[in-house]
């Protein structure tokens, strides 16, 4: 999925996703390349990350699964 070309339908949409992207905005204590790419896309499209900061990966003790929403 090329994030630069994707546009978000502004209808109310919720979904869960496992991008394996790490970024402090959704509770990670580190950032990886996927997180650096995904974070601006989330902000540009006014998407809400609904994760409460709980860890979703036992192996890496971080949040790699996201619950996101276009609902404001």
Tab-separated table of N, CA, C and O in Angstrom:
chain	number	residue	atom	x	y	z
A	1	UNK	N	0.848	-1.171	0.000
A	1	UNK	CA	0.000	0.000	0.000
A	1	UNK	C	0.897	1.238	0.000
A	1	UNK	O	1.707	1.419	0.896
A	2	UNK	N	0.768	2.081	-0.981
A	2	UNK	CA	1.525	3.319	-1.054
A	2	UNK	C	0.749	4.396	-0.313
A	2	UNK	O	-0.274	4.877	-0.782
A	3	UNK	N	1.240	4.765	0.865
A	3	UNK	CA	0.515	5.721	1.697
A	3	UNK	C	0.368	7.073	1.043
A	3	UNK	O	-0.595	7.776	1.287
A	4	UNK	N	1.305	7.466	0.197
A	4	UNK	CA	1.219	8.761	-0.455
A	4	UNK	C	0.018	8.839	-1.398
A	4	UNK	O	-0.530	9.894	-1.627
A	5	UNK	N	-0.383	7.723	-1.961
A	5	UNK	CA	-1.467	7.732	-2.935
A	5	UNK	C	-2.821	7.390	-2.334
A	5	UNK	O	-3.846	7.591	-2.965
A	6	UNK	N	-2.836	6.884	-1.110
A	6	UNK	CA	-4.088	6.486	-0.487
A	6	UNK	C	-4.835	7.713	0.027
A	6	UNK	O	-4.250	8.607	0.610
A	7	UNK	N	-6.132	7.751	-0.189
A	7	UNK	CA	-6.999	8.788	0.358
A	7	UNK	C	-8.009	8.116	1.263
A	7	UNK	O	-8.431	6.995	1.020
A	8	UNK	N	-8.410	8.813	2.283
A	8	UNK	CA	-9.320	8.239	3.263
A	8	UNK	C	-10.724	8.743	3.001
A	8	UNK	O	-10.946	9.936	2.828
A	9	UNK	N	-11.674	7.819	2.975
A	9	UNK	CA	-13.078	8.161	2.888
A	9	UNK	C	-13.477	8.744	4.229
A	9	UNK	O	-13.298	8.120	5.260
A	10	UNK	N	-14.032	9.936	4.257
A	10	UNK	CA	-14.337	10.612	5.510
A	10	UNK	C	-15.620	10.108	6.164
A	10	UNK	O	-16.036	10.614	7.181
A	11	UNK	N	-16.284	9.104	5.602
A	11	UNK	CA	-17.398	8.476	6.305
A	11	UNK	C	-16.844	7.850	7.581
A	11	UNK	O	-15.658	7.584	7.701
A	12	UNK	N	-17.736	7.593	8.505
A	12	UNK	CA	-17.304	6.991	9.766
A	12	UNK	C	-16.835	5.564	9.531
A	12	UNK	O	-17.608	4.696	9.169
A	13	UNK	N	-15.557	5.355	9.714
A	13	UNK	CA	-14.952	4.051	9.496
A	13	UNK	C	-14.007	3.735	10.640
A	13	UNK	O	-13.180	4.568	11.006
A	14	UNK	N	-14.129	2.545	11.177
A	14	UNK	CA	-13.218	2.063	12.214
A	14	UNK	C	-12.625	0.752	11.739
A	14	UNK	O	-13.334	-0.070	11.167
A	15	UNK	N	-11.352	0.538	11.983
A	15	UNK	CA	-10.776	-0.763	11.691
A	15	UNK	C	-9.505	-0.978	12.481
A	15	UNK	O	-8.894	-0.041	12.965
A	16	UNK	N	-9.149	-2.241	12.625
A	16	UNK	CA	-7.891	-2.583	13.285
A	16	UNK	C	-6.899	-2.987	12.206
A	16	UNK	O	-7.275	-3.458	11.144
A	17	UNK	N	-5.629	-2.810	12.529
A	17	UNK	CA	-4.604	-2.977	11.512
A	17	UNK	C	-3.300	-3.339	12.204
A	17	UNK	O	-3.001	-2.847	13.284
A	18	UNK	N	-2.531	-4.189	11.580
A	18	UNK	CA	-1.228	-4.564	12.121
A	18	UNK	C	-0.133	-4.117	11.153
A	18	UNK	O	0.359	-4.898	10.361
A	19	UNK	N	0.241	-2.836	11.216
A	19	UNK	CA	1.258	-2.352	10.282
A	19	UNK	C	2.689	-2.631	10.732
A	19	UNK	O	3.619	-2.413	9.987
A	20	UNK	N	2.871	-3.089	11.974
A	20	UNK	CA	4.209	-3.274	12.556
A	20	UNK	C	5.015	-1.979	12.482
A	20	UNK	O	6.230	-1.995	12.319
A	21	UNK	N	4.303	-0.873	12.576
A	21	UNK	CA	4.921	0.444	12.571
A	21	UNK	C	5.040	0.927	14.008
A	21	UNK	O	4.080	0.862	14.772
A	22	UNK	N	6.205	1.405	14.370
A	22	UNK	CA	6.450	1.858	15.740
A	22	UNK	C	6.622	3.366	15.752
A	22	UNK	O	7.396	3.923	14.971
A	23	UNK	N	5.866	4.022	16.651
A	23	UNK	CA	5.959	5.475	16.796
A	23	UNK	C	5.420	5.861	18.162
A	23	UNK	O	4.441	5.273	18.636
A	24	UNK	N	6.022	6.837	18.829
A	24	UNK	CA	5.547	7.251	20.157
A	24	UNK	C	4.090	7.721	20.174
A	24	UNK	O	3.436	7.650	21.206
A	25	UNK	N	3.560	8.155	19.053
A	25	UNK	CA	2.178	8.644	19.007
A	25	UNK	C	1.164	7.583	19.381
A	25	UNK	O	0.058	7.897	19.796
A	26	UNK	N	1.506	6.315	19.213
A	26	UNK	CA	0.575	5.258	19.603
A	26	UNK	C	1.167	4.334	20.653
A	26	UNK	O	0.810	3.173	20.772
A	27	UNK	N	2.059	4.857	21.440
A	27	UNK	CA	2.505	4.146	22.630
A	27	UNK	C	3.800	3.378	22.530
A	27	UNK	O	4.145	2.646	23.450
A	28	UNK	N	4.529	3.533	21.448
A	28	UNK	CA	5.821	2.846	21.318
A	28	UNK	C	6.913	3.691	21.966
A	28	UNK	O	6.854	4.913	21.937
A	29	UNK	N	7.910	3.037	22.500
A	29	UNK	CA	9.037	3.777	23.065
A	29	UNK	C	10.161	3.932	22.041
A	29	UNK	O	11.237	4.385	22.382
A	30	UNK	N	9.890	3.555	20.805
A	30	UNK	CA	10.866	3.699	19.726
A	30	UNK	C	10.124	3.975	18.415
A	30	UNK	O	8.908	3.879	18.359
A	31	UNK	N	10.861	4.334	17.391
A	31	UNK	CA	10.292	4.607	16.068
A	31	UNK	C	11.055	3.793	15.041
A	31	UNK	O	12.275	3.688	15.116
A	32	UNK	N	10.329	3.214	14.072
A	32	UNK	CA	10.995	2.548	12.956
A	32	UNK	C	10.573	3.233	11.649
A	32	UNK	O	9.788	4.184	11.656
A	33	UNK	N	11.110	2.782	10.534
A	33	UNK	CA	10.835	3.423	9.247
A	33	UNK	C	9.339	3.408	8.920
A	33	UNK	O	8.796	4.384	8.421
A	34	UNK	N	8.667	2.299	9.209
A	34	UNK	CA	7.222	2.237	8.953
A	34	UNK	C	6.486	3.280	9.784
A	34	UNK	O	5.544	3.906	9.308
A	35	UNK	N	6.892	3.463	11.018
A	35	UNK	CA	6.274	4.473	11.874
A	35	UNK	C	6.520	5.881	11.370
A	35	UNK	O	5.624	6.729	11.389
A	36	UNK	N	7.746	6.146	10.890
A	36	UNK	CA	8.049	7.471	10.337
A	36	UNK	C	7.231	7.754	9.087
A	36	UNK	O	6.874	8.901	8.819
A	37	UNK	N	6.900	6.728	8.314
A	37	UNK	CA	6.076	6.907	7.115
A	37	UNK	C	4.595	6.993	7.457
A	37	UNK	O	3.866	7.792	6.868
A	38	UNK	N	4.145	6.176	8.397
A	38	UNK	CA	2.729	6.099	8.721
A	38	UNK	C	2.233	7.302	9.514
A	38	UNK	O	1.128	7.796	9.284
A	39	UNK	N	3.026	7.805	10.433
A	39	UNK	CA	2.587	8.902	11.296
A	39	UNK	C	2.124	10.136	10.519
A	39	UNK	O	1.034	10.642	10.781
A	40	UNK	N	2.871	10.664	9.553
A	40	UNK	CA	2.388	11.830	8.811
A	40	UNK	C	1.115	11.532	8.010
A	40	UNK	O	0.242	12.390	7.881
A	41	UNK	N	1.005	10.319	7.492
A	41	UNK	CA	-0.198	9.938	6.739
A	41	UNK	C	-1.423	9.959	7.653
A	41	UNK	O	-2.486	10.465	7.275
A	42	UNK	N	-1.265	9.443	8.872
A	42	UNK	CA	-2.364	9.465	9.844
A	42	UNK	C	-2.754	10.902	10.157
A	42	UNK	O	-3.938	11.249	10.169
A	43	UNK	N	-1.781	11.756	10.401
A	43	UNK	CA	-2.077	13.161	10.702
A	43	UNK	C	-2.687	13.888	9.509
A	43	UNK	O	-3.650	14.627	9.658
A	44	UNK	N	-2.131	13.694	8.312
A	44	UNK	CA	-2.628	14.376	7.111
A	44	UNK	C	-4.075	14.020	6.802
A	44	UNK	O	-4.815	14.833	6.262
A	45	UNK	N	-4.474	12.799	7.137
A	45	UNK	CA	-5.828	12.341	6.840
A	45	UNK	C	-6.760	12.447	8.046
A	45	UNK	O	-7.879	11.955	7.994
A	46	UNK	N	-6.287	13.099	9.105
A	46	UNK	CA	-7.087	13.330	10.312
A	46	UNK	C	-7.683	12.029	10.858
A	46	UNK	O	-8.856	11.947	11.201
A	47	UNK	N	-6.844	11.024	10.915
A	47	UNK	CA	-7.249	9.717	11.437
A	47	UNK	C	-6.932	9.680	12.925
A	47	UNK	O	-5.906	10.184	13.365
A	48	UNK	N	-7.835	9.094	13.683
A	48	UNK	CA	-7.656	8.959	15.115
A	48	UNK	C	-7.112	7.573	15.434
A	48	UNK	O	-7.669	6.575	14.990
A	49	UNK	N	-6.043	7.513	16.200
A	49	UNK	CA	-5.533	6.240	16.710
A	49	UNK	C	-6.213	6.027	18.053
A	49	UNK	O	-6.077	6.832	18.960
A	50	UNK	N	-6.977	4.945	18.158
A	50	UNK	CA	-7.788	4.695	19.347
A	50	UNK	C	-7.099	3.838	20.395
A	50	UNK	O	-7.660	3.617	21.463
A	51	UNK	N	-5.896	3.374	20.119
A	51	UNK	CA	-5.164	2.570	21.104
A	51	UNK	C	-4.989	3.377	22.387
A	51	UNK	O	-4.730	4.575	22.348
A	52	UNK	N	-5.091	2.711	23.484
A	52	UNK	CA	-4.970	3.379	24.779
A	52	UNK	C	-3.537	3.372	25.301
A	52	UNK	O	-3.301	3.716	26.444
A	53	UNK	N	-2.612	2.949	24.480
A	53	UNK	CA	-1.215	2.861	24.909
A	53	UNK	C	-0.839	1.481	25.411
A	53	UNK	O	0.296	1.262	25.806
A	54	UNK	N	-1.797	0.556	25.393
A	54	UNK	CA	-1.478	-0.799	25.843
A	54	UNK	C	-0.618	-1.515	24.813
A	54	UNK	O	-0.735	-1.276	23.610
A	55	UNK	N	0.250	-2.371	25.274
A	55	UNK	CA	1.155	-3.115	24.402
A	55	UNK	C	0.382	-4.191	23.648
A	55	UNK	O	-0.475	-4.863	24.211
A	56	UNK	N	0.672	-4.355	22.364
A	56	UNK	CA	-0.009	-5.365	21.549
A	56	UNK	C	0.939	-6.445	21.054
A	56	UNK	O	0.511	-7.375	20.393
A	57	UNK	N	2.213	-6.317	21.356
A	57	UNK	CA	3.195	-7.330	20.969
A	57	UNK	C	3.926	-7.818	22.211
A	57	UNK	O	4.616	-7.040	22.876
A	58	UNK	N	3.742	-9.078	22.509
A	58	UNK	CA	4.455	-9.640	23.657
A	58	UNK	C	5.932	-9.831	23.359
A	58	UNK	O	6.788	-9.706	24.235
A	59	UNK	N	6.241	-10.117	22.089
A	59	UNK	CA	7.625	-10.369	21.715
A	59	UNK	C	8.484	-9.111	21.809
A	59	UNK	O	9.608	-9.141	22.279
A	60	UNK	N	7.938	-7.979	21.354
A	60	UNK	CA	8.738	-6.755	21.358
A	60	UNK	C	8.301	-5.766	22.432
A	60	UNK	O	8.842	-4.671	22.518
A	61	UNK	N	7.294	-6.136	23.250
A	61	UNK	CA	6.805	-5.284	24.336
A	61	UNK	C	6.500	-3.870	23.856
A	61	UNK	O	6.951	-2.884	24.432
A	62	UNK	N	5.747	-3.773	22.770
A	62	UNK	CA	5.404	-2.474	22.205
A	62	UNK	C	4.037	-2.552	21.520
A	62	UNK	O	3.395	-3.590	21.529
A	63	UNK	N	3.608	-1.472	20.924
A	63	UNK	CA	2.318	-1.407	20.242
A	63	UNK	C	2.548	-1.436	18.735
A	63	UNK	O	3.073	-0.478	18.168
A	64	UNK	N	2.205	-2.556	18.105
A	64	UNK	CA	2.356	-2.661	16.652
A	64	UNK	C	1.022	-2.877	15.953
A	64	UNK	O	0.945	-2.828	14.743
A	65	UNK	N	-0.041	-3.127	16.729
A	65	UNK	CA	-1.375	-3.274	16.169
A	65	UNK	C	-2.138	-1.994	16.476
A	65	UNK	O	-2.142	-1.526	17.608
A	66	UNK	N	-2.771	-1.424	15.476
A	66	UNK	CA	-3.476	-0.163	15.656
A	66	UNK	C	-4.972	-0.327	15.460
A	66	UNK	O	-5.408	-1.071	14.605
A	67	UNK	N	-5.732	0.393	16.255
A	67	UNK	CA	-7.165	0.548	16.032
A	67	UNK	C	-7.327	2.004	15.651
A	67	UNK	O	-6.991	2.911	16.414
A	68	UNK	N	-7.804	2.230	14.423
A	68	UNK	CA	-7.903	3.594	13.915
A	68	UNK	C	-9.323	3.896	13.461
A	68	UNK	O	-10.102	2.994	13.167
A	69	UNK	N	-9.651	5.181	13.412
A	69	UNK	CA	-10.991	5.599	13.075
A	69	UNK	C	-10.957	6.905	12.298
A	69	UNK	O	-10.129	7.782	12.585
A	70	UNK	N	-11.853	7.044	11.341
A	70	UNK	CA	-12.006	8.320	10.646
A	70	UNK	C	-13.083	9.166	11.298
A	70	UNK	O	-13.291	10.303	10.921
A	71	UNK	N	-13.741	8.609	12.299
A	71	UNK	CA	-14.792	9.338	13.008
A	71	UNK	C	-14.171	10.387	13.905
A	71	UNK	O	-13.190	10.135	14.600
A	72	UNK	N	-14.748	11.575	13.910
A	72	UNK	CA	-14.221	12.641	14.772
A	72	UNK	C	-15.048	12.780	16.016
A	72	UNK	O	-16.132	12.308	16.128
